[in-house]
Amino acid sequence: MTLGLAAAAGLAVLVGLVFLTDGHALMTMAAAIPPTALIEPLVFSALSYAAMARSYQGIAGAADCHLPYGLWLRITFVSNTVNYVVASAGLSGFAVRMLLLGKHGVGSGRAVLISLVQTFLTNFTLLFFIAAGFLSLVLRQQLVGGELVAASIALVLFAAVLVWAMILVGHPHLRRRTLLWLVGAVHRLLRRVVPRRAPRRARLWRFQHNLDEGFRFLLERKRRMLVPTAWICLDWVLTSAILWAAFRAVQHPVSPAMVLIGFGVGLLFTLVSIVPAGIGLMEGSMAAVFVSLGVPLEPAVLAILIFRLAYHLIPLVLSVFLFHGIFRQAMRDGTVTRV
């Protein structure tokens, strides 16, 4: 019931965002997009999923888990598209990866480790890319007045998070204390907000322990993490390039720095949202960022919708049809709700 209400609220936000635009201008702009202009975002989307699968394969190899690339590509595709149906801060896709890896002989502990390490590296590099985008805007003096102040504050905050994450990686005792505090805070928050869906405390403690093991794994195999991290960076470049290409498709190109900021903020809202695929929240947050940076609302909304189509909707449809057996089993087994 909570999930249904959240989805309805997200759709309401999305519809409201479209109504805020000039409908005639939006339709005219959409009609002027040549079909060939949509090829570029779709190509970047396919390459992004391919790079993501390579990062998983590299981390798995460092954990002495050797599976063929084609299998990792299917697992990556299905687990990520499941997140677009059921939201829980990425944990739904995490659980699906556990299921699929288990069916190919990978133990649960090893599967958890691989997923946690990849998730940490992915989110860490995302924060780095967002900070780089804000830094670029500040240094290029593309903003003035209040916008410049807001960008500077955001830059400091993102930089602080990155520094704190690096400190935690190198200090085990501080890391364990911080993770214990975070687990307790998350458990209290979930008990208040969604008491029926809140996981048991024991599951969260186990998750915290596995996360600490993931940090230790990173430290013990620092050199072997360089190649997977490079694939993850390429994945983010390609994913943000989808949005960059979408703005080109609507004939309103924007700078890569602006794309990184709007893209990163929208993705962060999607990750922490209980709304399936962050519907409405991602579009609203991205549009708000781009409009605040001087992009007209109509091309911003249209470009964001093209991004949603290329990176979320079309891959979801392909996942259902190409891997329908795996997709249906993952949904039926209820793994999308486990922690």
Short mmCIF file of C-alpha atoms in Angstrom, two decimals:
data_model
loop_
_atom_site.label_atom_id
_atom_site.label_comp_id
_atom_site.label_asym_id
_atom_site.label_seq_id
_atom_site.Cartn_x
_atom_site.Cartn_y
_atom_site.Cartn_z
CA MET A 1 0.00 0.00 0.00
CA THR A 2 2.81 2.40 0.91
CA LEU A 3 4.60 1.58 -2.34
CA GLY A 4 1.43 2.21 -4.35
CA LEU A 5 0.87 5.58 -2.69
CA ALA A 6 4.49 6.53 -3.29
CA ALA A 7 4.19 5.60 -6.98
CA ALA A 8 0.97 7.60 -7.29
CA ALA A 9 2.61 10.62 -5.66
CA GLY A 10 5.59 10.34 -7.99
CA LEU A 11 3.35 10.18 -11.05
CA ALA A 12 1.43 13.20 -9.78
CA VAL A 13 4.69 15.15 -9.51
CA LEU A 14 5.65 14.11 -13.05
CA VAL A 15 2.27 15.12 -14.47
CA GLY A 16 2.43 18.39 -12.55
CA LEU A 17 5.88 19.10 -13.97
CA VAL A 18 4.60 18.62 -17.53
CA PHE A 19 1.61 20.91 -16.82
CA LEU A 20 3.98 23.63 -15.64
CA THR A 21 5.50 23.80 -19.13
CA ASP A 22 4.07 25.64 -22.11
CA GLY A 23 2.19 22.71 -23.65
CA HIS A 24 2.25 24.11 -27.18
CA ALA A 25 5.97 24.86 -27.05
CA LEU A 26 6.67 21.42 -25.58
CA MET A 27 4.72 19.61 -28.31
CA THR A 28 6.29 21.72 -31.06
CA MET A 29 9.76 20.99 -29.73
CA ALA A 30 9.01 17.26 -29.45
CA ALA A 31 7.62 17.13 -33.01
CA ALA A 32 10.80 18.77 -34.33
CA ILE A 33 13.06 15.99 -32.99
CA PRO A 34 14.22 13.80 -35.89
CA PRO A 35 14.04 10.07 -35.10
CA THR A 36 17.75 9.72 -35.87
CA ALA A 37 18.54 12.11 -33.00
CA LEU A 38 17.35 9.44 -30.56
CA ILE A 39 19.97 6.94 -31.75
CA GLU A 40 22.78 8.67 -29.88
CA PRO A 41 21.14 8.44 -26.41
CA LEU A 42 20.27 4.77 -27.04
CA VAL A 43 23.85 3.94 -28.06
CA PHE A 44 25.23 5.63 -24.94
CA SER A 45 22.70 3.70 -22.83
CA ALA A 46 23.78 0.34 -24.28
CA LEU A 47 27.45 1.18 -23.77
CA SER A 48 26.73 2.24 -20.18
CA TYR A 49 25.20 -1.13 -19.30
CA ALA A 50 28.13 -2.88 -21.00
CA ALA A 51 30.65 -0.90 -18.93
CA MET A 52 28.71 -1.61 -15.73
CA ALA A 53 28.82 -5.33 -16.44
CA ARG A 54 32.59 -5.12 -16.96
CA SER A 55 33.00 -3.49 -13.55
CA TYR A 56 31.07 -6.35 -11.90
CA GLN A 57 33.16 -8.91 -13.73
CA GLY A 58 36.40 -7.24 -12.62
CA ILE A 59 35.38 -7.08 -8.96
CA ALA A 60 34.18 -10.69 -9.09
CA GLY A 61 37.51 -11.73 -10.59
CA ALA A 62 39.32 -10.06 -7.69
CA ALA A 63 37.11 -12.15 -5.39
CA ASP A 64 38.09 -15.34 -7.27
CA CYS A 65 34.65 -15.60 -8.84
CA HIS A 66 35.10 -16.14 -12.58
CA LEU A 67 31.94 -15.97 -14.68
CA PRO A 68 31.67 -15.19 -18.42
CA TYR A 69 31.01 -11.61 -19.49
CA GLY A 70 27.76 -12.50 -21.25
CA LEU A 71 26.34 -13.80 -17.97
CA TRP A 72 27.40 -10.66 -16.12
CA LEU A 73 25.74 -8.56 -18.81
CA ARG A 74 22.43 -10.39 -18.31
CA ILE A 75 22.67 -10.18 -14.52
CA THR A 76 23.50 -6.48 -14.66
CA PHE A 77 20.69 -5.74 -17.10
CA VAL A 78 18.00 -7.60 -15.15
CA SER A 79 19.06 -6.50 -11.65
CA ASN A 80 19.15 -2.83 -12.64
CA THR A 81 15.86 -2.86 -14.51
CA VAL A 82 14.17 -4.54 -11.51
CA ASN A 83 15.09 -1.39 -9.58
CA TYR A 84 12.89 0.57 -11.98
CA VAL A 85 9.87 -1.51 -10.92
CA VAL A 86 10.44 -1.82 -7.17
CA ALA A 87 12.37 0.80 -5.24
CA SER A 88 14.32 0.41 -2.03
CA ALA A 89 17.46 2.48 -2.41
CA GLY A 90 18.91 -0.03 -4.86
CA LEU A 91 18.41 -3.01 -2.54
CA SER A 92 15.94 -4.65 -4.89
CA GLY A 93 18.56 -5.01 -7.62
CA PHE A 94 21.02 -6.10 -4.95
CA ALA A 95 18.73 -8.96 -3.95
CA VAL A 96 18.17 -10.00 -7.56
CA ARG A 97 21.92 -10.20 -8.14
CA MET A 98 22.10 -12.43 -5.06
CA LEU A 99 19.46 -14.73 -6.56
CA LEU A 100 21.04 -14.91 -10.01
CA LEU A 101 24.59 -15.40 -8.73
CA GLY A 102 23.39 -18.11 -6.36
CA LYS A 103 21.91 -20.01 -9.30
CA HIS A 104 25.35 -20.04 -10.91
CA GLY A 105 27.15 -21.46 -7.90
CA VAL A 106 28.29 -18.25 -6.23
CA GLY A 107 27.92 -18.38 -2.44
CA SER A 108 25.76 -15.78 -0.73
CA GLY A 109 28.70 -14.27 1.16
CA ARG A 110 30.74 -13.82 -2.02
CA ALA A 111 27.72 -12.42 -3.91
CA VAL A 112 27.05 -9.87 -1.14
CA LEU A 113 30.69 -8.83 -1.15
CA ILE A 114 30.80 -8.29 -4.92
CA SER A 115 27.58 -6.26 -4.92
CA LEU A 116 28.55 -4.12 -1.91
CA VAL A 117 32.00 -3.27 -3.29
CA GLN A 118 30.56 -2.34 -6.69
CA THR A 119 27.80 -0.26 -5.06
CA PHE A 120 30.28 1.63 -2.88
CA LEU A 121 32.62 2.37 -5.80
CA THR A 122 29.69 3.40 -7.98
CA ASN A 123 28.25 5.85 -5.45
CA PHE A 124 31.69 7.17 -4.49
CA THR A 125 32.54 7.96 -8.11
CA LEU A 126 29.07 9.51 -8.60
CA LEU A 127 29.78 11.96 -5.76
CA PHE A 128 33.16 12.69 -7.32
CA PHE A 129 31.57 13.46 -10.69
CA ILE A 130 28.98 15.77 -9.10
CA ALA A 131 31.69 17.62 -7.17
CA ALA A 132 33.71 17.95 -10.39
CA GLY A 133 30.69 19.45 -12.12
CA PHE A 134 30.17 22.06 -9.40
CA LEU A 135 33.90 22.84 -9.38
CA SER A 136 33.85 23.37 -13.15
CA LEU A 137 30.92 25.78 -12.92
CA VAL A 138 32.53 27.75 -10.09
CA LEU A 139 35.95 27.98 -11.78
CA ARG A 140 34.48 28.94 -15.16
CA GLN A 141 32.38 31.66 -13.51
CA GLN A 142 29.25 30.48 -15.31
CA LEU A 143 27.19 31.46 -12.26
CA VAL A 144 26.69 34.75 -10.45
CA GLY A 145 25.13 35.94 -7.20
CA GLY A 146 23.03 33.45 -5.25
CA GLU A 147 23.58 30.67 -7.79
CA LEU A 148 27.35 30.96 -7.33
CA VAL A 149 26.99 30.87 -3.54
CA ALA A 150 24.69 27.80 -3.71
CA ALA A 151 27.10 26.00 -6.07
CA SER A 152 30.05 26.81 -3.80
CA ILE A 153 28.23 25.46 -0.75
CA ALA A 154 27.25 22.30 -2.64
CA LEU A 155 30.85 21.86 -3.77
CA VAL A 156 32.09 22.07 -0.19
CA LEU A 157 29.46 19.58 1.01
CA PHE A 158 30.22 17.01 -1.69
CA ALA A 159 33.95 17.42 -1.14
CA ALA A 160 33.43 16.85 2.60
CA VAL A 161 31.49 13.64 1.94
CA LEU A 162 34.24 12.37 -0.37
CA VAL A 163 36.97 13.14 2.18
CA TRP A 164 34.97 11.49 4.96
CA ALA A 165 34.46 8.37 2.84
CA MET A 166 38.21 8.15 2.21
CA ILE A 167 38.91 8.55 5.92
CA LEU A 168 36.50 5.71 6.74
CA VAL A 169 38.16 3.42 4.21
CA GLY A 170 41.53 3.84 5.90
CA HIS A 171 40.43 3.73 9.57
CA PRO A 172 38.71 0.43 10.50
CA HIS A 173 37.71 1.37 14.07
CA LEU A 174 36.16 4.69 13.06
CA ARG A 175 34.50 2.98 10.09
CA ARG A 176 32.84 0.33 12.26
CA ARG A 177 31.59 2.92 14.75
CA THR A 178 30.22 5.08 11.95
CA LEU A 179 28.50 2.14 10.25
CA LEU A 180 26.94 1.03 13.55
CA TRP A 181 25.58 4.52 14.13
CA LEU A 182 24.23 4.72 10.57
CA VAL A 183 22.54 1.32 10.87
CA GLY A 184 20.85 2.38 14.09
CA ALA A 185 19.74 5.70 12.60
CA VAL A 186 18.35 4.03 9.46
CA HIS A 187 16.48 1.45 11.55
CA ARG A 188 14.87 4.15 13.72
CA LEU A 189 13.91 6.18 10.65
CA LEU A 190 12.35 3.21 8.86
CA ARG A 191 10.42 2.20 11.97
CA ARG A 192 8.85 5.65 12.07
CA VAL A 193 8.26 6.19 8.35
CA VAL A 194 7.39 2.69 7.05
CA PRO A 195 7.06 0.43 10.12
CA ARG A 196 5.57 -2.49 8.18
CA ARG A 197 8.39 -2.52 5.63
CA ALA A 198 11.22 -1.84 8.04
CA PRO A 199 13.74 -4.73 8.08
CA ARG A 200 14.60 -6.45 11.31
CA ARG A 201 17.49 -5.04 13.27
CA ALA A 202 19.43 -8.30 12.87
CA ARG A 203 19.32 -7.94 9.08
CA LEU A 204 20.69 -4.43 9.31
CA TRP A 205 23.47 -5.56 11.65
CA ARG A 206 24.35 -8.30 9.14
CA PHE A 207 24.30 -5.74 6.34
CA GLN A 208 26.63 -3.50 8.36
CA HIS A 209 29.02 -6.39 8.94
CA ASN A 210 29.03 -7.26 5.24
CA LEU A 211 29.66 -3.63 4.35
CA ASP A 212 32.64 -3.51 6.71
CA GLU A 213 33.95 -6.69 5.07
CA GLY A 214 33.57 -4.97 1.71
CA PHE A 215 35.78 -2.09 2.86
CA ARG A 216 38.40 -4.57 4.05
CA PHE A 217 38.21 -6.35 0.70
CA LEU A 218 38.89 -3.03 -1.06
CA LEU A 219 41.96 -2.32 1.07
CA GLU A 220 43.41 -5.79 0.57
CA ARG A 221 43.01 -5.62 -3.22
CA LYS A 222 43.60 -1.96 -3.98
CA ARG A 223 45.50 -2.54 -7.22
CA ARG A 224 42.99 -5.05 -8.53
CA MET A 225 40.23 -2.47 -7.99
CA LEU A 226 41.79 0.05 -10.38
CA VAL A 227 40.41 -1.52 -13.56
CA PRO A 228 36.84 -2.03 -12.20
CA THR A 229 36.89 1.56 -10.91
CA ALA A 230 37.91 2.75 -14.37
CA TRP A 231 34.94 0.85 -15.87
CA ILE A 232 32.64 2.45 -13.28
CA CYS A 233 33.95 5.92 -14.18
CA LEU A 234 33.36 5.15 -17.85
CA ASP A 235 29.85 3.95 -16.96
CA TRP A 236 29.04 7.30 -15.33
CA VAL A 237 30.52 9.23 -18.25
CA LEU A 238 28.37 7.23 -20.68
CA THR A 239 25.25 7.55 -18.52
CA SER A 240 25.61 11.31 -18.23
CA ALA A 241 26.30 11.39 -21.97
CA ILE A 242 22.76 10.04 -22.50
CA LEU A 243 21.38 13.24 -20.94
CA TRP A 244 23.91 15.36 -22.83
CA ALA A 245 22.81 13.74 -26.09
CA ALA A 246 19.15 14.23 -25.12
CA PHE A 247 19.71 17.99 -24.86
CA ARG A 248 21.34 17.88 -28.29
CA ALA A 249 18.29 16.03 -29.60
CA VAL A 250 15.98 18.85 -28.45
CA GLN A 251 18.39 21.35 -30.04
CA HIS A 252 19.33 22.97 -26.75
CA PRO A 253 22.89 21.77 -25.97
CA VAL A 254 24.27 22.39 -22.48
CA SER A 255 27.78 22.11 -21.09
CA PRO A 256 29.03 18.78 -19.68
CA ALA A 257 29.45 20.41 -16.24
CA MET A 258 25.76 21.38 -16.15
CA VAL A 259 24.79 17.90 -17.31
CA LEU A 260 26.83 16.29 -14.52
CA ILE A 261 25.18 18.41 -11.83
CA GLY A 262 21.59 17.89 -12.98
CA PHE A 263 22.22 14.22 -13.73
CA GLY A 264 23.94 13.57 -10.40
CA VAL A 265 21.31 15.31 -8.27
CA GLY A 266 18.52 13.43 -10.07
CA LEU A 267 20.28 10.09 -9.58
CA LEU A 268 20.82 10.79 -5.88
CA PHE A 269 17.08 11.46 -5.41
CA THR A 270 16.35 8.21 -7.23
CA LEU A 271 18.68 6.20 -4.97
CA VAL A 272 17.17 7.45 -1.70
CA SER A 273 13.57 7.40 -2.92
CA ILE A 274 10.93 4.82 -2.00
CA VAL A 275 9.13 5.71 -5.24
CA PRO A 276 9.66 3.09 -7.98
CA ALA A 277 12.48 4.33 -10.26
CA GLY A 278 12.22 7.71 -8.51
CA ILE A 279 9.33 8.61 -10.84
CA GLY A 280 8.60 12.31 -10.57
CA LEU A 281 11.36 12.93 -8.04
CA MET A 282 14.15 12.41 -10.55
CA GLU A 283 12.45 14.50 -13.21
CA GLY A 284 11.49 17.25 -10.77
CA SER A 285 14.92 17.51 -9.15
CA MET A 286 16.73 17.47 -12.50
CA ALA A 287 14.40 20.07 -13.97
CA ALA A 288 14.80 22.30 -10.91
CA VAL A 289 18.60 22.15 -11.19
CA PHE A 290 18.65 22.89 -14.92
CA VAL A 291 16.15 25.75 -14.65
CA SER A 292 18.18 27.26 -11.79
CA LEU A 293 21.22 27.10 -14.10
CA GLY A 294 19.39 29.04 -16.82
CA VAL A 295 17.96 26.26 -19.00
CA PRO A 296 14.35 26.92 -20.15
CA LEU A 297 11.83 24.53 -18.60
CA GLU A 298 10.50 23.03 -21.84
CA PRO A 299 13.78 21.71 -23.32
CA ALA A 300 14.89 20.61 -19.83
CA VAL A 301 11.73 18.53 -19.29
CA LEU A 302 11.85 17.06 -22.79
CA ALA A 303 15.53 16.12 -22.50
CA ILE A 304 14.92 14.49 -19.11
CA LEU A 305 12.04 12.46 -20.55
CA ILE A 306 14.30 11.27 -23.40
CA PHE A 307 16.89 10.26 -20.79
CA ARG A 308 14.21 8.33 -18.87
CA LEU A 309 13.13 6.61 -22.08
CA ALA A 310 16.66 5.64 -23.20
CA TYR A 311 18.12 4.62 -19.84
CA HIS A 312 15.10 3.26 -17.97
CA LEU A 313 12.00 2.48 -20.01
CA ILE A 314 13.48 0.84 -23.12
CA PRO A 315 15.96 -1.30 -21.08
CA LEU A 316 13.06 -2.36 -18.84
CA VAL A 317 11.00 -3.47 -21.86
CA LEU A 318 14.00 -5.29 -23.33
CA SER A 319 14.68 -6.98 -19.99
CA VAL A 320 11.10 -8.24 -19.78
CA PHE A 321 11.12 -9.61 -23.33
CA LEU A 322 14.71 -10.81 -23.72
CA PHE A 323 15.19 -12.17 -20.20
CA HIS A 324 11.54 -12.66 -19.25
CA GLY A 325 12.20 -15.97 -17.49
CA ILE A 326 14.86 -14.49 -15.20
CA PHE A 327 12.87 -11.28 -14.70
CA ARG A 328 9.63 -13.06 -13.79
CA GLN A 329 11.41 -15.43 -11.41
CA ALA A 330 13.15 -12.54 -9.64
CA MET A 331 9.84 -10.73 -9.19
CA ARG A 332 7.92 -13.88 -8.21
CA ASP A 333 10.43 -15.01 -5.58
CA GLY A 334 10.04 -11.70 -3.79
CA THR A 335 13.75 -11.09 -3.72
CA VAL A 336 13.19 -7.49 -4.64
CA THR A 337 12.07 -6.76 -1.10
CA ARG A 338 14.83 -8.44 0.83
CA VAL A 339 17.76 -6.69 2.45
#
